């Protein structure tokens, strides 16, 4: 086996005896049929060090090995850009995305994106890979972004994300004082009329549910923690505007830009199961400097003489 590729291994247990390897990988470890087809064609499924067919049946104690695709060409040009790495292993790269950076190149943002930065980082390490972010956050939202380093990791995390098994927490500052200590915003979201960017709450939109908890109240603002059950585009921004407490700095959704020129929103924590080990992972991103300065400004509004 090629040492440059990631090797996934599993030792069969008693309940696996007599099961086809295909069934074990499909139902126990949620490998996709598409990935298994690629592995089959590349002869990348092994038992006790020898190639095997997926239709063969396993025995307790056998070591099932998968040689995962890691070295793959990408059409995203790498760039030597700063990258703040929160966690990395052979399956995952988790970064703290800065404000103003797009997660993935688009026709409007061809360079200086997180994708360009990550590909450039891998190129400098001699690890050509496809760029596979598990999720996206808005250009002017800072914080945690998870990137899979191979197709298996991407598929495993996407499976968790689709089923709501990944916990997502954000910090945000909204206009006005929210009296309730916690609450749930349960408004469906769709496109705003005549806009390809802006969203709005509408009854026939996609289900969207945001939990919030008050962390601190200022004279004219509230510091909140958000927990997302769903991951709709602009979800927190739309929901905050919908309860008449838009995020500070969010000019698209009628937020006050006096103290901040971007939405006061930070992707603070993601919790999930590691795609290979199944162990719980909790990744946190520290507060960016502009939000620390915002706190100072909000505190100063409450000082004597203000």
Rosetta silent file (secondary structure, phi, psi, omega in degrees, C-alpha in Angstrom):
SEQUENCE: XXXXXXXXXXXXXXXXXXXXXXXXXXXXXXXXXXXXXXXXXXXXXXXXXXXXXXXXXXXXXXXXXXXXXXXXXXXXXXXXXXXXXXXXXXXXXXXXXXXXXXXXXXXXXXXXXXXXXXXXXXXXXXXXXXXXXXXXXXXXXXXXXXXXXXXXXXXXXXXXXXXXXXXXXXXXXXXXXXXXXXXXXXXXXXXXXXXXXXXXXXXXXXXXXXXXXXXXXXXXXXXXXXXXXXXXXXXXXXXXXXXXXXXXXXXXXXXXXXXXXXXXXXXXXXXXXXXXXXXXXXXXXXXXXXXXXXXXXXXXXXXXXX
SCORE:     score description
SCORE:     0.000 S_00000001
   1 L     0.000  147.252 -178.293    0.000    0.000    0.000 S_00000001
   2 L   -72.845  121.810 -176.864    1.113    3.561   -0.753 S_00000001
   3 L   -68.171  -16.155 -179.460    2.388    5.185    2.435 S_00000001
   4 L   -80.409   -8.434  179.183    1.268    8.591    1.184 S_00000001
   5 L   -99.304  151.907  178.618   -2.379    7.574    1.424 S_00000001
   6 L   -76.108  135.247 -178.657   -4.455    7.521    4.582 S_00000001
   7 E  -110.345  122.002  175.392   -5.193    4.033    5.888 S_00000001
   8 E  -102.966  133.153 -177.005   -8.481    3.351    7.701 S_00000001
   9 E  -133.261  150.175  177.434   -8.645    0.083    9.680 S_00000001
  10 E  -148.405  132.419  176.371  -11.246   -1.852   11.624 S_00000001
  11 E   -94.978  121.369 -175.551  -10.987   -5.183   13.448 S_00000001
  12 L   -63.819  138.994  178.820  -14.115   -7.265   12.894 S_00000001
  13 L  -101.057  177.233 -176.519  -16.124   -8.211   15.969 S_00000001
  14 H   -57.904  -40.686 -177.669  -18.301  -11.272   16.644 S_00000001
  15 H   -69.517  -11.067  179.477  -21.430   -9.567   15.292 S_00000001
  16 H   -89.089  -15.222 -176.803  -19.624   -8.945   11.980 S_00000001
  17 L   -59.834  132.748  179.403  -18.946  -12.617   11.288 S_00000001
  18 L    85.233   -9.182  178.336  -20.750  -13.812    8.175 S_00000001
  19 L   -84.617  143.891  174.087  -21.538  -10.254    7.056 S_00000001
  20 E   -67.941  145.294  177.591  -20.376   -9.035    3.673 S_00000001
  21 H   -59.052  -34.903  177.505  -17.684   -6.372    3.870 S_00000001
  22 H   -58.100  -45.467 -178.763  -19.964   -4.236    1.722 S_00000001
  23 H   -66.440  -40.754  179.382  -22.712   -4.435    4.333 S_00000001
  24 H   -61.737  -46.554 -176.920  -20.342   -3.645    7.204 S_00000001
  25 H   -70.327  -36.012 -179.438  -18.969   -0.564    5.465 S_00000001
  26 H   -71.470  -50.051 -167.907  -22.375    0.615    4.279 S_00000001
  27 H   -96.684  -29.426 -179.286  -24.454    0.138    7.397 S_00000001
  28 H   -89.849  -34.265 -175.726  -22.000    0.211   10.278 S_00000001
  29 L  -119.561    4.205  171.840  -19.675    2.957    9.066 S_00000001
  30 L    58.939   32.895  169.669  -21.921    4.777    6.568 S_00000001
  31 L   -62.912  141.445  177.014  -19.533    4.579    3.612 S_00000001
  32 L   -80.660  153.636  176.950  -21.342    5.870    0.536 S_00000001
  33 H   -60.706  -36.376  179.599  -21.941    3.573   -2.439 S_00000001
  34 H   -61.994  -45.207  179.541  -20.085    6.077   -4.612 S_00000001
  35 H   -67.341  -41.218  179.912  -16.978    5.901   -2.444 S_00000001
  36 H   -63.316  -35.545  176.986  -17.139    2.112   -2.191 S_00000001
  37 H   -62.750  -42.392  178.026  -17.332    1.879   -5.981 S_00000001
  38 H   -64.615  -41.489  179.914  -14.161    3.963   -6.274 S_00000001
  39 H   -65.223  -39.355  178.369  -12.415    1.832   -3.657 S_00000001
  40 H   -63.130  -46.404 -178.282  -13.445   -1.357   -5.426 S_00000001
  41 H   -65.427  -32.080  179.936  -12.180   -0.137   -8.788 S_00000001
  42 L   -89.547    5.350 -178.069   -8.884    0.942   -7.253 S_00000001
  43 L    51.340   52.791 -175.212   -8.457   -2.351   -5.370 S_00000001
  44 L  -109.559   11.530  177.183   -8.186   -0.406   -2.109 S_00000001
  45 E  -108.179  123.851 -173.552  -10.089   -2.796    0.192 S_00000001
  46 E  -130.527  149.927  172.582   -7.883   -5.247    2.062 S_00000001
  47 E  -128.247  123.320 -178.179   -8.297   -7.939    4.730 S_00000001
  48 L    51.568   37.110  175.735   -5.261   -8.950    6.800 S_00000001
  49 L    86.361    1.170 -178.924   -3.057   -7.213    4.220 S_00000001
  50 E  -119.878  143.871  178.976   -4.540   -8.922    1.151 S_00000001
  51 E   -59.285  141.034  177.644   -6.940   -7.536   -1.451 S_00000001
  52 L  -138.285  158.802  174.378  -10.539   -8.683   -1.011 S_00000001
  53 L   -87.211  147.088 -179.419  -13.865   -8.295   -2.787 S_00000001
  54 L   -65.052  -23.575 -178.503  -16.584   -6.328   -1.069 S_00000001
  55 L   -83.217   -7.296  177.338  -18.992   -9.224   -1.533 S_00000001
  56 L   -70.335  157.756 -177.187  -16.791  -11.563    0.516 S_00000001
  57 E  -104.964  142.639 -173.441  -17.925  -12.342    4.061 S_00000001
  58 L   -89.451  168.536  176.371  -15.942  -11.448    7.136 S_00000001
  59 L  -132.522  148.232  178.581  -14.769  -13.316   10.223 S_00000001
  60 L   -55.574  135.938  177.022  -14.253  -12.147   13.784 S_00000001
  61 L    94.222  -16.049  178.122  -10.721  -10.874   14.381 S_00000001
  62 L   -67.480  150.119  175.107   -9.964   -9.961   10.761 S_00000001
  63 E  -103.497  113.198  178.592   -8.472   -6.529   10.073 S_00000001
  64 E   -92.726  121.647 -176.553  -10.390   -4.704    7.369 S_00000001
  65 E  -118.792  140.086  177.384   -8.240   -1.973    5.804 S_00000001
  66 E  -123.755  123.543  175.636   -9.238    0.801    3.409 S_00000001
  67 E   -89.894  104.005 -173.675   -6.643    2.770    1.466 S_00000001
  68 L   -81.903  149.205  176.244   -8.302    6.173    1.201 S_00000001
  69 L   -75.082  120.178  178.130   -7.749    8.636   -1.612 S_00000001
  70 L  -119.242  -39.920 -176.887   -5.746   11.570   -0.274 S_00000001
  71 L   -91.016  105.303 -177.075   -3.654   12.881   -3.159 S_00000001
  72 L  -138.500  145.466 -179.789   -6.033   14.468   -5.639 S_00000001
  73 L   -78.416  147.338  177.988   -5.718   17.364   -8.063 S_00000001
  74 L  -127.091  154.021  177.110   -7.746   20.514   -7.507 S_00000001
  75 L   -96.793    8.027  176.979   -8.661   23.389   -9.806 S_00000001
  76 L   -91.026  121.435  178.893   -8.318   25.920   -6.976 S_00000001
  77 L   -70.280  132.433  177.774   -5.008   27.815   -7.218 S_00000001
  78 L   -76.710  145.690  177.249   -3.039   27.746   -4.012 S_00000001
  79 L  -133.381  149.923  179.254   -1.904   31.018   -2.443 S_00000001
  80 L   -86.503   81.622 -177.717    0.530   31.790    0.355 S_00000001
  81 L  -115.734  153.961  176.748   -2.013   33.348    2.721 S_00000001
  82 L   -60.686  144.142  178.053   -2.158   33.344    6.533 S_00000001
  83 L  -143.478  126.420 -176.839   -4.107   30.423    7.967 S_00000001
  84 L   -99.939  100.308 -174.926   -5.087   29.994   11.622 S_00000001
  85 E   -88.145  124.159  177.336   -5.172   26.240   12.289 S_00000001
  86 E   -93.103  -30.976 -178.755   -7.218   25.097   15.290 S_00000001
  87 E  -163.153  143.859  174.666   -6.785   21.338   14.711 S_00000001
  88 E  -153.512  138.254  167.091   -5.279   19.023   12.091 S_00000001
  89 L  -144.946 -164.326 -175.639   -4.751   15.307   11.587 S_00000001
  90 L   -74.883   -7.993 -179.906   -4.733   13.021    8.545 S_00000001
  91 L  -109.076  -30.086 -169.318   -8.529   13.286    8.208 S_00000001
  92 E  -133.636  150.005  165.715   -9.371   16.861    9.200 S_00000001
  93 E  -131.827  121.892  178.829   -8.205   20.438    9.041 S_00000001
  94 E  -117.907  127.162 -175.046  -10.132   22.895   11.236 S_00000001
  95 E  -124.960  161.827  173.869   -9.378   26.593   10.884 S_00000001
  96 E  -101.715  100.165 -175.267  -10.404   29.906   12.388 S_00000001
  97 E   -73.711  133.056  178.362  -11.606   31.900    9.378 S_00000001
  98 L   -80.084  163.306  175.165  -10.935   35.636    9.555 S_00000001
  99 L   -63.637  140.989  175.183  -13.462   38.351    8.807 S_00000001
 100 L    90.170   -0.898 -178.420  -13.669   39.347    5.139 S_00000001
 101 L  -107.884  129.959  176.934  -12.590   35.991    3.694 S_00000001
 102 L   -79.198  143.055 -178.033  -14.892   33.872    1.527 S_00000001
 103 L   -68.880  -42.312 -174.878  -14.879   30.137    2.320 S_00000001
 104 L  -131.161  139.618  177.776  -14.894   28.944   -1.313 S_00000001
 105 L   -57.532  142.229  175.770  -13.838   30.682   -4.558 S_00000001
 106 L  -134.598  178.641  178.900  -16.726   32.040   -6.647 S_00000001
 107 L   -65.196  -22.746  178.144  -17.002   34.070   -9.835 S_00000001
 108 L   -88.562  -28.721 -177.872  -16.940   37.199   -7.625 S_00000001
 109 L  -128.641   91.181 -176.298  -14.097   36.032   -5.385 S_00000001
 110 L   -88.527  -24.672 -177.062  -11.500   34.111   -7.371 S_00000001
 111 L  -132.460  171.678  177.237   -8.532   34.723   -5.069 S_00000001
 112 L    62.972   21.972  177.840   -7.759   35.427   -1.407 S_00000001
 113 L   -91.961  169.172  175.588  -10.379   32.911   -0.276 S_00000001
 114 H   -62.041  -37.093  177.361  -10.028   30.314    2.461 S_00000001
 115 H   -58.396  -45.295  177.564   -9.901   27.700   -0.305 S_00000001
 116 H   -61.706  -40.031 -179.141   -6.859   29.384   -1.887 S_00000001
 117 H   -66.192  -44.077 -177.628   -5.194   29.593    1.538 S_00000001
 118 H   -68.526  -45.106  179.178   -5.819   25.923    2.401 S_00000001
 119 H   -61.621  -41.808  177.407   -4.721   24.591   -0.997 S_00000001
 120 H   -62.151  -39.684  177.730   -1.580   26.721   -0.795 S_00000001
 121 H   -61.932  -45.689  178.663   -0.859   25.369    2.683 S_00000001
 122 H   -65.728  -38.041  178.898   -1.206   21.784    1.458 S_00000001
 123 H   -62.065  -40.682  179.853    0.960   22.484   -1.589 S_00000001
 124 H   -66.290  -25.476  177.272    3.745   23.794    0.630 S_00000001
 125 H   -87.050   -5.610 -176.724    3.524   20.544    2.621 S_00000001
 126 L    73.858   32.754 -178.571    3.656   18.460   -0.578 S_00000001
 127 L  -124.501   81.409  177.701    0.108   17.141   -0.047 S_00000001
 128 L   -65.778  123.600 -177.143   -2.047   17.759   -3.130 S_00000001
 129 L  -143.144  157.321  168.440   -5.682   17.453   -2.047 S_00000001
 130 L   -75.515  146.300  178.073   -9.175   18.469   -3.026 S_00000001
 131 L   -89.313  115.118 -174.377  -10.614   21.300   -0.944 S_00000001
 132 E  -129.042   79.278  174.247  -13.686   19.927    0.858 S_00000001
 133 E   -68.900  138.856  179.834  -15.218   22.307    3.425 S_00000001
 134 L   -76.166  -29.667 -176.639  -17.975   20.599    5.426 S_00000001
 135 L  -151.912  172.862  177.098  -19.929   23.821    5.845 S_00000001
 136 L  -127.509  152.414  167.375  -19.697   27.514    5.041 S_00000001
 137 L  -126.313  156.448 -174.818  -19.951   30.699    7.047 S_00000001
 138 L   -61.139  157.284 -178.347  -20.543   34.153    5.600 S_00000001
 139 L   -53.898  -42.727 -176.742  -17.641   36.270    4.365 S_00000001
 140 L  -100.222   21.602  167.695  -17.969   38.701    7.263 S_00000001
 141 L  -106.491  134.367  179.918  -18.589   36.047    9.920 S_00000001
 142 E   -97.513  165.699  169.022  -15.473   34.814   11.701 S_00000001
 143 E   120.800 -157.880 -168.417  -14.707   31.471   13.295 S_00000001
 144 E   -65.042  129.212  167.936  -14.669   27.699   12.947 S_00000001
 145 E  -133.218  128.623 -179.336  -14.641   26.057    9.510 S_00000001
 146 E   -99.542  131.478 -179.108  -14.131   22.274    9.176 S_00000001
 147 E  -124.771  127.107  177.689  -12.367   20.928    6.076 S_00000001
 148 E   -82.604  141.655 -178.013  -12.169   17.230    5.205 S_00000001
 149 L   -98.060   -1.152  173.136   -8.822   15.955    3.931 S_00000001
 150 L  -156.535  170.093 -175.447  -10.246   13.015    1.984 S_00000001
 151 H   -63.708  -37.467 -179.784  -13.520   11.804    0.480 S_00000001
 152 H   -62.421  -48.722 -179.572  -14.233    9.441    3.363 S_00000001
 153 H   -61.726  -40.105  179.354  -13.922   12.164    6.021 S_00000001
 154 H   -63.065  -45.503 -178.117  -16.106   14.501    3.957 S_00000001
 155 H   -66.373  -38.880  179.408  -18.804   11.885    3.505 S_00000001
 156 H   -65.512  -43.481 -178.948  -18.763   10.909    7.193 S_00000001
 157 H   -73.873  -34.778  176.083  -19.085   14.499    8.417 S_00000001
 158 H   -63.579  -37.616  177.066  -21.695   15.373    5.796 S_00000001
 159 H   -61.048  -44.263  177.866  -23.724   12.390    7.076 S_00000001
 160 H   -64.713  -41.742 -177.184  -23.532   13.797   10.619 S_00000001
 161 H   -64.367  -43.967 -178.389  -24.402   17.303    9.442 S_00000001
 162 H   -62.897  -29.430 -176.746  -27.458   16.181    7.472 S_00000001
 163 L   -98.564    8.369  177.593  -28.841   14.359   10.518 S_00000001
 164 L    72.846   23.027 -178.045  -28.234   17.181   12.969 S_00000001
 165 L   -88.855   -5.839  177.137  -25.483   15.330   14.821 S_00000001
 166 L  -101.095  123.940 -179.562  -23.041   18.241   14.610 S_00000001
 167 E   -90.441  131.015 -176.350  -23.557   20.896   17.260 S_00000001
 168 E  -122.693  124.274  178.410  -22.950   24.480   16.108 S_00000001
 169 E  -123.271  139.110  178.993  -22.621   27.427   18.486 S_00000001
 170 E  -128.212  152.064  168.373  -22.187   31.088   17.607 S_00000001
 171 E  -106.908  142.482  178.483  -21.639   34.272   19.585 S_00000001
 172 E  -153.775  156.009  177.481  -23.371   37.456   18.473 S_00000001
 173 E  -118.195  124.584 -176.916  -24.206   40.982   19.565 S_00000001
 174 E  -116.849  158.552  176.580  -27.642   42.344   18.714 S_00000001
 175 E   -69.467  145.202  174.131  -29.278   45.744   18.951 S_00000001
 176 L    79.152  168.946 -178.292  -31.475   46.468   21.943 S_00000001
 177 L  -102.242  119.415  177.322  -31.980   44.657   25.217 S_00000001
 178 L   -87.247  119.871 -175.080  -33.627   41.227   25.037 S_00000001
 179 L   -74.386  -34.366 -178.191  -35.575   40.675   28.282 S_00000001
 180 L   -73.951  143.309  179.367  -35.917   36.870   28.079 S_00000001
 181 L   -74.617  -24.493  178.010  -32.896   34.860   29.212 S_00000001
 182 E  -158.703  164.862 -179.763  -33.377   32.345   26.416 S_00000001
 183 E  -174.191  176.019  178.936  -35.689   31.519   23.539 S_00000001
 184 E  -129.017  132.150  174.062  -36.252   29.758   20.222 S_00000001
 185 E  -107.348  124.791 -167.465  -36.786   31.407   16.841 S_00000001
 186 L  -127.271   38.922 -176.881  -38.674   29.062   14.566 S_00000001
 187 L   -95.243  129.445  175.190  -39.312   31.026   11.348 S_00000001
 188 L   -64.758  153.003 -173.674  -38.864   29.357    7.938 S_00000001
 189 E  -126.215  137.700  174.843  -36.458   31.144    5.577 S_00000001
 190 E  -144.021 -178.277  179.109  -36.537   31.821    1.846 S_00000001
 191 E   -69.495  141.554  170.824  -35.170   34.291   -0.700 S_00000001
 192 L   -73.808  149.471 -179.718  -36.205   37.927   -0.398 S_00000001
 193 L   -57.651  138.759  175.118  -37.974   39.250   -3.513 S_00000001
 194 L    59.874   32.669  178.350  -35.672   40.472   -6.307 S_00000001
 195 L  -144.274  136.638  174.503  -32.493   39.364   -4.502 S_00000001
 196 L   -96.058   -3.370 -175.739  -30.025   36.533   -4.984 S_00000001
 197 L  -113.035  -52.028 -172.009  -28.313   37.356   -1.697 S_00000001
 198 L   -76.609  142.953  175.169  -30.789   38.476    0.922 S_00000001
 199 E  -113.951  168.386  176.225  -33.110   36.065    2.718 S_00000001
 200 E  -153.788  160.410  174.578  -36.243   36.632    4.750 S_00000001
 201 E   -73.178  130.342  177.683  -38.659   34.797    7.008 S_00000001
 202 L  -154.360  142.007 -172.531  -41.545   33.382    4.985 S_00000001
 203 L   -58.500  -33.384 -177.333  -44.085   30.624    5.691 S_00000001
 204 L   -95.393   16.178  178.821  -43.265   28.572    2.583 S_00000001
 205 L   -83.676 -168.662  179.305  -39.491   28.745    3.097 S_00000001
 206 E   -80.982  140.804  177.039  -37.096   26.128    4.477 S_00000001
 207 L   -53.784  132.701  178.324  -37.461   25.055    8.093 S_00000001
 208 L  -145.257  131.025 -177.324  -35.041   27.008   10.299 S_00000001
 209 L  -137.016  123.712 -178.951  -34.677   26.854   14.066 S_00000001
 210 E  -123.931  126.380  171.984  -32.321   28.931   16.213 S_00000001
 211 E   -95.967  142.304  176.008  -31.923   28.700   19.989 S_00000001
 212 E  -134.852  153.678  179.272  -30.490   31.703   21.813 S_00000001
 213 E  -140.481  131.021 -179.829  -29.283   32.405   25.339 S_00000001
 214 E   -75.333  126.818  176.964  -28.447   35.789   26.832 S_00000001
 215 E  -100.885  -32.493  179.350  -24.847   36.025   28.069 S_00000001
 216 E  -163.146  144.753  176.079  -24.752   39.718   28.932 S_00000001
 217 E  -112.867  130.455  172.982  -26.939   42.798   28.610 S_00000001
 218 L  -104.305  171.187 -179.438  -25.557   46.228   27.775 S_00000001
 219 L   -57.061  -35.472 -175.835  -27.593   49.459   27.897 S_00000001
 220 L  -129.945   15.755 -177.765  -28.395   49.290   24.178 S_00000001
 221 E  -154.181  165.326  178.840  -27.282   45.810   23.090 S_00000001
 222 E  -134.670  134.464  176.607  -27.352   42.141   24.096 S_00000001
 223 E   -94.824  122.801 -173.157  -24.590   39.533   23.885 S_00000001
 224 E  -123.200  152.044  164.152  -26.043   36.164   22.844 S_00000001
 225 E  -107.109  131.734  179.129  -25.016   32.566   22.323 S_00000001
 226 E  -111.371  138.535  171.933  -26.813   30.890   19.407 S_00000001
 227 E  -121.745  123.131 -175.106  -27.256   27.142   18.912 S_00000001
 228 E   -96.598  128.199  169.909  -28.395   26.110   15.446 S_00000001
 229 L   -86.889  -28.172  178.183  -30.636   23.122   14.789 S_00000001
 230 L  -124.927  171.268 -176.587  -30.546   23.887   11.067 S_00000001
 231 L  -131.854   56.947 -179.680  -27.976   25.587    8.848 S_00000001
 232 L   -76.797  152.279  176.589  -29.799   27.883    6.431 S_00000001
 233 L   -57.905  129.562  178.382  -27.982   30.686    4.647 S_00000001
 234 L    60.948   24.081 -171.527  -27.976   33.850    6.822 S_00000001
 235 H   -55.825  -53.619 -177.511  -30.115   31.999    9.386 S_00000001
 236 H   -63.987  -39.733 -177.894  -29.017   33.872   12.518 S_00000001
 237 H   -64.015  -43.856  178.983  -28.996   37.206   10.682 S_00000001
 238 H   -66.905  -44.418 -177.626  -32.540   36.723    9.344 S_00000001
 239 H   -65.463  -38.007  178.328  -33.877   35.450   12.662 S_00000001
 240 H   -66.989  -41.913  176.127  -32.386   38.356   14.629 S_00000001
 241 H   -62.397  -36.797 -177.335  -33.896   40.898   12.247 S_00000001
 242 H   -64.987  -26.452  177.620  -37.208   39.031   12.504 S_00000001
 243 L   -99.674   14.907  177.050  -37.417   39.607   16.272 S_00000001
 244 L    65.019   30.155  173.407  -36.437   43.285   15.794 S_00000001
 245 L  -133.585   68.408 -177.493  -32.965   42.787   17.274 S_00000001
 246 L   -63.354  154.941  176.496  -30.657   42.783   14.225 S_00000001
 247 E   -62.635  137.995  174.026  -26.994   41.947   14.648 S_00000001
 248 L   -58.661  138.318  177.567  -24.811   44.969   15.245 S_00000001
 249 L    82.395   -4.285 -174.766  -22.923   45.924   12.078 S_00000001
 250 L   -90.464   86.246 -175.911  -25.188   43.928    9.766 S_00000001
 251 H   -67.251  -25.945  179.466  -26.093   46.501    7.110 S_00000001
 252 H   -68.227  -30.806 -177.836  -27.818   43.883    4.910 S_00000001
 253 H  -118.200   37.244  170.213  -30.337   43.164    7.669 S_00000001
 254 L    65.782   29.897  175.920  -30.751   46.687    9.073 S_00000001
 255 L   -84.960  148.895  179.149  -28.125   46.463   11.793 S_00000001
 256 L   -70.370  125.347 -177.989  -26.500   49.573   13.259 S_00000001
 257 L  -101.940   15.115 -177.704  -22.987   50.053   11.804 S_00000001
 258 L   -62.514  -43.770 -175.342  -21.894   52.792   14.208 S_00000001
 259 L   -99.367  -16.299 -175.176  -19.604   50.562   16.285 S_00000001
 260 L  -151.473  140.537 -176.383  -18.828   47.778   13.788 S_00000001
 261 L  -100.903   12.427  174.601  -18.669   47.556   10.001 S_00000001
 262 L  -143.870  162.711 -179.178  -19.554   43.838    9.755 S_00000001
 263 L   -61.786  133.728 -176.344  -22.175   41.608   11.364 S_00000001
 264 L   -80.346   71.938 -174.666  -21.191   40.940   14.979 S_00000001
 265 E  -138.180  133.839 -176.017  -21.271   37.162   14.587 S_00000001
 266 E  -136.022  125.794  175.807  -18.608   34.565   15.396 S_00000001
 267 E   -76.644   98.223 -166.013  -18.672   30.798   14.773 S_00000001
 268 E   -90.825  -31.228 -173.487  -17.375   29.871   18.205 S_00000001
 269 E  -155.561  137.999  170.756  -17.685   26.085   18.563 S_00000001
 270 E  -127.393  133.114  177.038  -18.386   22.896   16.595 S_00000001
 271 E  -122.491  132.489 -174.924  -18.860   19.523   18.290 S_00000001
 272 E  -159.838  175.601  175.127  -18.928   16.285   16.275 S_00000001
 273 E   -97.504  134.681  179.716  -17.654   12.728   16.142 S_00000001
 274 L   -59.065  133.814 -174.536  -14.277   12.162   14.521 S_00000001
 275 L   -62.444  -26.325 -178.023  -14.889   10.531   11.115 S_00000001
 276 L  -100.197  -44.594 -174.583  -12.343    7.745   11.676 S_00000001
 277 L   -90.377  -23.520 -175.683  -12.227    7.107   15.421 S_00000001
 278 L    77.406    3.578 -179.167  -15.808    8.031   16.319 S_00000001
 279 L   -78.488  148.122  179.199  -14.502    9.911   19.370 S_00000001
 280 E   -65.023  137.678  177.466  -16.169   13.207   20.380 S_00000001
 281 E  -122.991  136.259  174.094  -14.427   16.327   19.095 S_00000001
 282 E  -130.053  117.253 -178.259  -14.994   19.871   20.367 S_00000001
 283 E  -116.775  128.222  179.508  -13.281   22.689   18.460 S_00000001
 284 E  -120.594  146.910  176.510  -13.435   26.298   19.646 S_00000001
 285 L  -115.151  130.884 -179.797  -12.270   29.505   17.978 S_00000001
 286 L   -67.251  157.476  178.702  -11.131   32.482   20.071 S_00000001
 287 L   -61.280  136.930  174.625  -12.845   35.850   19.791 S_00000001
 288 L   -75.620  163.126 -174.379  -11.441   38.073   17.012 S_00000001
 289 H   -62.395  -38.693 -176.021   -9.949   41.442   17.857 S_00000001
 290 H   -66.743  -31.686  176.856  -12.781   43.522   16.391 S_00000001
 291 H   -76.383  -31.547  173.281  -15.358   41.830   18.649 S_00000001
 292 H   -64.475  -39.529  176.983  -13.109   42.299   21.685 S_00000001
 293 H   -67.829  -34.249  177.037  -12.961   45.989   20.786 S_00000001
 294 H   -62.000  -42.059  178.137  -16.752   46.014   20.383 S_00000001
 295 H   -59.624  -42.641  177.950  -17.115   44.756   23.960 S_00000001
 296 H   -60.784  -42.149  179.824  -14.898   47.613   25.160 S_00000001
 297 H   -65.671  -41.625  179.388  -17.059   50.115   23.264 S_00000001
 298 H   -67.255  -36.240  176.806  -20.273   48.649   24.664 S_00000001
 299 H   -67.099  -37.598 -178.436  -18.841   48.712   28.185 S_00000001
 300 H   -66.716  -26.185  177.668  -17.743   52.327   27.755 S_00000001
 301 L   -65.960  -20.722 -177.899  -21.340   53.302   26.942 S_00000001
 302 L   -98.975    1.603 -177.397  -22.224   52.276   30.498 S_00000001
 303 L   -78.590  159.496 -178.769  -19.407   54.212   32.139 S_00000001
 304 L   -57.109  139.818  178.592  -20.051   57.357   34.238 S_00000001
 305 L    91.014   -6.046 -179.919  -20.712   60.468   32.192 S_00000001
 306 L   -87.485    0.000    0.000  -22.082   58.555   29.205 S_00000001
